[in-house]
Coordinates of C-alpha atoms in Angstrom, one line a residue:
M250 CA 4.9 -6.8 -30.0
P251 CA 1.2 -7.8 -29.6
V252 CA -1.3 -5.0 -28.9
Q253 CA -2.0 -4.9 -25.1
P254 CA -5.6 -5.0 -23.8
I255 CA -7.0 -1.7 -22.5
P256 CA -7.5 -1.7 -18.7
V257 CA -11.1 -0.8 -17.6
V258 CA -11.3 0.9 -14.2
V259 CA -14.7 1.0 -12.4
L260 CA -15.5 4.1 -10.4
S261 CA -18.3 3.6 -7.9
G262 CA -19.9 5.5 -5.1
F263 CA -23.3 6.9 -4.1
L264 CA -24.8 10.1 -5.4
G265 CA -22.9 13.1 -3.9
S266 CA -19.8 11.2 -3.0
G267 CA -17.8 13.1 -5.6
K268 CA -17.4 10.5 -8.4
T269 CA -17.9 13.1 -11.2
T270 CA -15.5 15.5 -9.5
L271 CA -12.9 12.8 -9.3
L272 CA -13.5 11.9 -12.9
N273 CA -13.2 15.5 -14.0
H274 CA -9.9 15.7 -12.1
L275 CA -8.6 12.6 -13.8
L276 CA -9.5 14.1 -17.2
G277 CA -7.9 17.4 -16.3
N278 CA -4.6 15.8 -15.1
R279 CA -4.1 12.9 -17.5
G280 CA -1.3 14.4 -19.5
G281 CA -1.4 12.9 -23.0
T282 CA -3.2 9.7 -21.9
R283 CA -6.3 8.9 -24.1
I284 CA -9.2 8.1 -21.7
G285 CA -12.5 6.4 -22.7
V286 CA -15.2 7.4 -20.3
V287 CA -18.5 5.5 -19.8
V288 CA -21.2 7.2 -17.8
N289 CA -25.0 7.3 -17.5
D290 CA -25.3 11.0 -17.9
F291 CA -22.3 13.2 -19.0
G292 CA -24.2 16.4 -18.1
S293 CA -21.8 17.0 -15.2
I294 CA -18.7 16.1 -17.1
E295 CA -16.9 19.3 -18.0
I296 CA -17.3 18.8 -21.7
D297 CA -17.3 22.6 -22.5
A298 CA -13.8 22.9 -21.1
M299 CA -12.7 19.9 -23.2
A300 CA -13.5 21.4 -26.6
V301 CA -15.9 18.9 -27.9
A302 CA -14.7 17.8 -31.3
G303 CA -18.0 16.2 -32.6
Q304 CA -20.3 13.2 -32.4
V305 CA -18.9 9.7 -32.8
G306 CA -22.0 7.4 -32.9
D307 CA -25.3 7.8 -31.1
S308 CA -24.2 8.6 -27.6
M309 CA -20.4 8.8 -27.9
V310 CA -18.7 12.2 -27.7
S311 CA -15.2 12.9 -28.9
L312 CA -13.5 15.2 -26.4
G313 CA -10.5 17.4 -27.3
G314 CA -7.1 15.9 -26.7
G315 CA -8.1 12.3 -27.2
C316 CA -10.9 11.5 -24.7
L317 CA -14.1 9.8 -25.6
C318 CA -17.3 9.9 -23.5
C319 CA -20.3 7.6 -23.7
A320 CA -23.7 7.8 -22.1
V321 CA -25.1 4.3 -21.8
D322 CA -27.1 1.9 -19.7
G323 CA -26.1 -1.5 -18.6
S324 CA -27.5 -3.4 -21.5
E325 CA -25.4 -1.3 -23.9
L326 CA -22.1 -1.6 -22.0
D327 CA -20.5 -4.4 -24.0
A328 CA -21.3 -2.6 -27.3
Y329 CA -19.8 0.7 -26.1
L330 CA -16.7 -1.0 -24.7
E331 CA -16.3 -2.6 -28.1
K332 CA -16.5 0.8 -29.7
L333 CA -14.1 2.4 -27.3
S334 CA -11.6 -0.3 -27.7
A335 CA -11.5 0.0 -31.5
P336 CA -7.9 0.6 -32.6
V337 CA -8.9 3.8 -34.4
H338 CA -9.5 5.6 -31.1
R339 CA -6.1 4.6 -29.6
I340 CA -7.6 4.7 -26.1
D341 CA -5.1 3.9 -23.3
V342 CA -7.6 3.4 -20.4
I343 CA -11.4 3.2 -20.0
V344 CA -13.1 4.6 -16.8
I345 CA -16.6 3.5 -16.1
E346 CA -18.7 5.6 -13.6
A347 CA -20.8 2.7 -12.3
S348 CA -23.5 4.6 -10.4
G349 CA -26.8 3.9 -12.1
L350 CA -25.4 1.3 -14.5
A351 CA -25.3 -1.7 -12.2
E352 CA -24.3 -2.9 -8.8
P353 CA -20.5 -2.8 -8.6
Q354 CA -20.4 -6.6 -8.1
E355 CA -22.4 -7.1 -11.3
M356 CA -20.2 -4.6 -13.1
I357 CA -17.1 -6.5 -12.1
R358 CA -18.6 -9.8 -13.1
M359 CA -19.5 -8.4 -16.5
L360 CA -16.0 -7.1 -17.1
V361 CA -14.3 -10.3 -15.9
A362 CA -16.6 -12.4 -18.0
N363 CA -16.3 -10.1 -21.1
E364 CA -14.8 -12.0 -24.0
N365 CA -13.5 -9.0 -25.8
P366 CA -9.7 -9.5 -26.0
A367 CA -9.1 -5.8 -26.4
I368 CA -10.2 -5.0 -22.8
L369 CA -9.2 -6.1 -19.4
Y370 CA -10.7 -5.4 -16.0
G371 CA -8.4 -3.0 -14.1
G372 CA -9.8 -2.7 -10.7
M373 CA -12.7 -1.1 -8.8
V374 CA -12.5 2.3 -6.9
Q375 CA -15.1 3.1 -4.4
V376 CA -15.6 6.9 -3.6
V377 CA -16.8 7.6 0.0
D378 CA -18.1 11.0 1.3
A379 CA -16.3 11.6 4.6
A380 CA -18.8 14.3 5.6
E381 CA -21.8 12.0 5.0
F382 CA -20.3 8.6 5.9
D383 CA -22.7 7.6 8.7
A384 CA -25.8 9.0 6.9
T385 CA -24.9 7.3 3.7
R386 CA -24.5 3.9 5.4
G387 CA -27.8 4.4 7.2
E388 CA -29.7 5.4 4.0
H389 CA -27.8 2.8 1.8
P390 CA -27.0 -0.3 3.7
E391 CA -25.6 -1.8 0.6
T392 CA -22.6 0.5 1.1
D393 CA -20.9 -2.1 3.2
R394 CA -21.3 -4.7 0.4
H395 CA -19.8 -2.3 -2.1
L396 CA -16.8 -1.5 0.1
A397 CA -16.2 -5.2 0.5
V398 CA -15.5 -5.6 -3.2
A399 CA -13.5 -2.4 -3.7
D400 CA -9.8 -2.6 -4.6
L401 CA -9.1 1.0 -3.6
V402 CA -11.3 3.3 -1.5
V403 CA -11.1 7.1 -2.0
L404 CA -12.2 8.8 1.2
N405 CA -13.3 12.1 -0.4
K406 CA -14.3 15.5 1.1
T407 CA -11.8 15.1 4.0
D408 CA -11.6 18.9 4.0
R409 CA -15.1 18.9 5.6
V410 CA -14.2 16.8 8.6
D411 CA -11.6 17.2 11.4
A412 CA -8.7 14.9 11.9
A413 CA -10.4 12.9 14.7
E414 CA -13.5 12.2 12.5
Q415 CA -11.3 11.2 9.6
A416 CA -9.4 8.8 11.8
R417 CA -12.6 7.3 13.1
I418 CA -13.9 6.7 9.6
E419 CA -10.6 5.3 8.4
G420 CA -10.8 2.9 11.4
E421 CA -14.3 1.8 10.4
L422 CA -13.2 1.3 6.8
G423 CA -10.4 -0.9 8.1
V424 CA -13.1 -3.2 9.6
L425 CA -15.5 -3.0 6.6
C426 CA -12.9 -3.7 4.0
P427 CA -9.8 -5.1 5.7
G428 CA -6.6 -4.9 3.7
T429 CA -8.1 -2.4 1.1
P430 CA -6.0 0.7 0.8
V431 CA -7.8 4.0 1.6
V432 CA -6.7 7.2 -0.1
A433 CA -7.8 10.5 1.6
A434 CA -8.8 13.3 -0.8
D435 CA -10.6 16.5 -1.1
H436 CA -12.5 17.6 -4.3
G437 CA -11.5 14.2 -5.8
R438 CA -7.9 15.2 -6.2
I439 CA -5.9 12.0 -6.3
D440 CA -2.9 11.4 -8.5
P441 CA -4.1 9.7 -11.8
E442 CA -0.9 7.6 -11.6
L443 CA -2.7 5.6 -8.9
L444 CA -5.0 4.3 -11.6
F445 CA -3.2 4.6 -14.9
D446 CA 0.0 5.7 -16.6
R447 CA 0.1 9.3 -17.8
R448 CA 1.7 9.9 -21.2
P449 CA 3.5 13.1 -22.1
W450 CA 1.5 16.0 -23.6
T451 CA 2.3 15.6 -27.3
E452 CA -1.0 16.0 -29.2
T453 CA -3.0 18.8 -30.5
Q454 CA -5.8 18.4 -33.1
G455 CA -5.8 21.7 -35.1
Q456 CA -7.7 23.4 -32.3
L457 CA -6.9 24.0 -28.7
S458 CA -6.5 20.7 -27.0
F459 CA -7.7 20.1 -23.4
E460 CA -4.1 20.4 -22.3
D461 CA -3.8 23.8 -24.0
L462 CA -6.9 25.0 -22.3
I463 CA -5.7 23.9 -18.9
A464 CA -2.3 25.5 -19.5
Q465 CA -4.0 28.8 -20.6
A466 CA -6.2 28.8 -17.5
R467 CA -3.2 28.2 -15.2
D468 CA -1.3 31.1 -16.9
A469 CA -4.3 33.4 -16.5
D470 CA -5.1 32.5 -12.9
G471 CA -1.5 32.0 -11.7
A472 CA 0.4 28.8 -11.3
G473 CA -0.8 28.0 -7.9
D474 CA -4.4 29.2 -8.2
A475 CA -7.5 27.1 -8.7
V476 CA -9.2 26.9 -12.0
G477 CA -12.9 27.6 -11.7
A478 CA -15.1 27.8 -8.5
D479 CA -14.0 25.6 -5.7
H480 CA -17.1 23.6 -5.0
E481 CA -18.3 20.0 -5.6
G482 CA -18.6 19.2 -9.2
H483 CA -16.6 22.1 -10.5
G484 CA -13.7 22.3 -8.0
D485 CA -9.9 22.7 -8.4
H486 CA -8.8 20.1 -10.8
T487 CA -5.2 21.3 -11.1
G488 CA -4.1 20.7 -7.5
H489 CA -0.8 19.1 -7.0
A490 CA -2.0 15.8 -5.6
H491 CA 1.2 14.1 -6.6
T492 CA 3.0 15.9 -3.7
V493 CA 1.1 13.7 -1.3
Y494 CA 2.6 10.4 -2.6
E495 CA 6.0 8.8 -2.7
S496 CA 7.4 6.8 -5.6
T497 CA 9.9 4.0 -5.1
E498 CA 11.7 2.5 -8.1
F499 CA 13.2 -1.0 -8.1
V500 CA 15.4 -2.4 -10.8
S501 CA 17.1 -5.8 -10.8
G502 CA 19.1 -7.7 -13.4
Q503 CA 18.7 -10.8 -11.3
A504 CA 15.5 -12.9 -11.7
M505 CA 12.8 -12.7 -9.0
N506 CA 11.8 -15.7 -7.0
P507 CA 8.1 -16.0 -7.9
R508 CA 7.0 -17.4 -4.5
R509 CA 8.8 -14.7 -2.5
F510 CA 7.5 -12.0 -4.9
I511 CA 3.9 -13.1 -4.5
D512 CA 4.5 -13.2 -0.7
F513 CA 5.7 -9.6 -0.9
L514 CA 2.6 -8.6 -2.9
D515 CA 0.2 -10.5 -0.6
R516 CA 1.4 -8.6 2.4
R517 CA 2.1 -5.2 0.8
P518 CA 1.3 -2.3 3.2
A519 CA -2.1 -0.5 3.0
G520 CA -0.4 2.7 2.1
L521 CA 1.0 1.2 -1.1
Y522 CA -1.6 2.2 -3.6
R523 CA -0.2 1.1 -6.9
I524 CA 2.5 -1.1 -8.3
K525 CA 3.4 -1.1 -12.0
G526 CA 6.2 -2.4 -14.2
Y527 CA 7.7 -5.7 -15.3
A528 CA 9.0 -8.7 -13.5
Y529 CA 11.4 -11.3 -14.8
F530 CA 11.3 -14.8 -13.2
G531 CA 13.4 -16.9 -15.6
V532 CA 11.7 -20.1 -14.5
P533 CA 12.0 -22.8 -17.3
G534 CA 8.9 -22.5 -19.5
H535 CA 8.1 -19.0 -18.1
E536 CA 11.0 -16.9 -19.4
E537 CA 8.7 -14.0 -20.7
R538 CA 8.6 -10.7 -18.9
Y539 CA 5.5 -10.3 -16.8
E540 CA 3.7 -7.0 -16.7
V541 CA 2.6 -6.2 -13.1
H542 CA -0.4 -4.0 -12.5
A543 CA -1.8 -3.5 -9.0
V544 CA -4.4 -0.9 -8.0
G545 CA -5.1 -1.2 -4.3
R546 CA -5.5 -4.8 -3.6
F547 CA -6.3 -5.7 -7.2
L548 CA -3.4 -7.5 -8.9
R549 CA -2.8 -8.7 -12.4
F550 CA 0.1 -10.2 -14.3
A551 CA 0.3 -10.3 -18.1
P552 CA 3.1 -12.3 -19.8
Q553 CA 4.7 -10.6 -22.8
P554 CA 7.6 -11.5 -25.1
W555 CA 10.8 -9.6 -24.7
G556 CA 11.9 -7.2 -27.5
R557 CA 14.8 -8.1 -29.7
G558 CA 18.0 -7.5 -27.6
E559 CA 16.0 -6.3 -24.6
P560 CA 17.9 -6.9 -21.3
R561 CA 16.2 -9.3 -18.9
L562 CA 15.3 -6.9 -16.0
T563 CA 12.7 -6.5 -13.3
Q564 CA 11.6 -2.9 -13.3
L565 CA 8.9 -1.8 -10.8
V566 CA 7.5 1.5 -9.7
L567 CA 5.7 1.6 -6.3
I568 CA 3.4 4.5 -5.5
G569 CA 2.0 5.1 -2.0
A570 CA 1.7 7.4 1.0
G571 CA 3.4 6.9 4.3
T572 CA 5.4 4.0 2.9
D573 CA 9.0 3.2 3.9
G574 CA 10.9 3.3 0.5
P575 CA 14.2 1.8 1.8
A576 CA 12.3 -1.0 3.6
L577 CA 10.3 -1.8 0.4
L578 CA 13.5 -2.0 -1.6
R579 CA 15.1 -4.4 1.0
E580 CA 12.1 -6.7 0.8
L581 CA 12.3 -6.7 -3.0
E582 CA 16.0 -7.4 -2.9
A583 CA 15.2 -10.4 -0.7
C584 CA 13.0 -11.7 -3.5
R585 CA 15.9 -12.0 -6.0
E586 CA 16.8 -15.5 -7.1
P587 CA 20.3 -16.4 -8.3
A588 CA 19.4 -19.7 -9.9
P589 CA 16.0 -19.5 -11.6
Q590 CA 16.9 -22.2 -14.0
H591 CA 16.6 -24.7 -11.2
A592 CA 13.2 -23.5 -10.1
P593 CA 10.4 -26.1 -10.3
P594 CA 7.5 -25.3 -12.6
E595 CA 5.1 -25.2 -9.6
S596 CA 6.9 -22.2 -8.2
M597 CA 5.0 -20.1 -10.8
W598 CA 1.5 -21.2 -9.8
G599 CA 1.1 -18.2 -7.5
V600 CA 1.9 -15.8 -10.3
L601 CA -0.3 -17.7 -12.8
R602 CA -3.3 -17.3 -10.5
Y603 CA -3.3 -13.6 -11.5
V604 CA -2.8 -14.0 -15.2
D605 CA -6.0 -13.4 -17.3
R606 CA -6.8 -16.0 -19.9
P607 CA -3.5 -17.8 -19.9
A608 CA -2.8 -19.6 -23.1
E609 CA -2.3 -22.9 -21.4
A610 CA -5.9 -22.8 -20.1
D611 CA -7.2 -24.0 -23.5
T612 CA -4.9 -27.0 -23.7
E613 CA -3.9 -28.0 -20.2
P614 CA -6.0 -28.7 -17.1
E615 CA -5.5 -26.5 -14.1
P616 CA -2.8 -28.0 -11.9
E617 CA -3.6 -29.5 -8.5
P618 CA -2.4 -27.4 -5.5
Y619 CA 1.3 -28.0 -4.8
E620 CA 1.9 -30.1 -1.7
P621 CA 5.6 -30.4 -0.8
D622 CA 6.9 -33.6 0.7
P623 CA 7.2 -32.9 4.5
C624 CA 10.3 -35.1 4.6
E625 CA 12.1 -33.0 2.0
P626 CA 12.7 -29.3 2.7
D627 CA 12.1 -26.9 -0.1
P628 CA 14.7 -24.1 0.2
Y629 CA 13.6 -22.5 -3.0
G630 CA 10.1 -21.8 -1.7
D631 CA 11.1 -20.8 1.8
P632 CA 11.2 -16.9 2.0
D633 CA 13.4 -17.1 5.1
S634 CA 16.0 -19.4 3.5
D635 CA 18.3 -16.5 2.6

């Protein structure tokens, strides 16, 4: 099985919005996931609590439990991404705190254009301060531009506004970035599963790992108590954010109709924050399994070979808030295709639009848009034909 590229998630937002608090929360609730962090200044990252293991290069710090942190500027970004993605570090995901490095749009362009095969752009998260929303837009008019390119918006500090004000801001965000999911949070507490997969806690490194320190703090303070002072930058990073979200699982031994599946993804509800797993289409020439990764409105497919003897299944996990799980399952069931072997090759074009660096790109020209003959119905591509 080939080594999979490391997803790179961009964390953006203006000073005071709570990016560092959110980043600390991710680090404190990551399980055994090894996170590479790229920031301008890690003075606010809670390194002391992470049992710094020592220096790894000029500005890279090895954090207990398998995290790495870099302090860089934009010109050094490619070099540090190359360092972080080195197999020796076994990093699972890289998070870039974009403030001060570059405009989010430029950061996204840099990552999409990056030729390092070991990394892959994984979406952009914009953090918004609910308590200072209007003031921030007044002082930083570029806020609207940043929101327009976000894949997921975290409306932070909702504990500082009332329900009516939160609803007003969410309405404005719906106009500024239509179709982009908005996650409400306080003290940056979102479920890390919205951005990356958490691995089990399995590692220690001869000294207390970060997980050990968190567990000790919880034991000392009580299972439900906060760790540390509850204020911006050093808030409660052990809150049970996962209780806010619902998880829906879908498994099918029948292939998925690629056109219907893309249609489902294109119109997924705003409360559906993340989709992960694998899809099986079984279309001739495309019998691989396709890894599905969606964060907010960002979507990516990655074709992979099946393991020896591995059953051909579609397995998806959908994470959201306020979603109708049974309705989502019904929609996915309607995407199943009983005869994928008869599907035309062009039925995969919608999926291939979201595949990074497809192998065919080096040898075949991009296909022209598919235009069906109006005189001949296409029951395979009609989502209402069932």
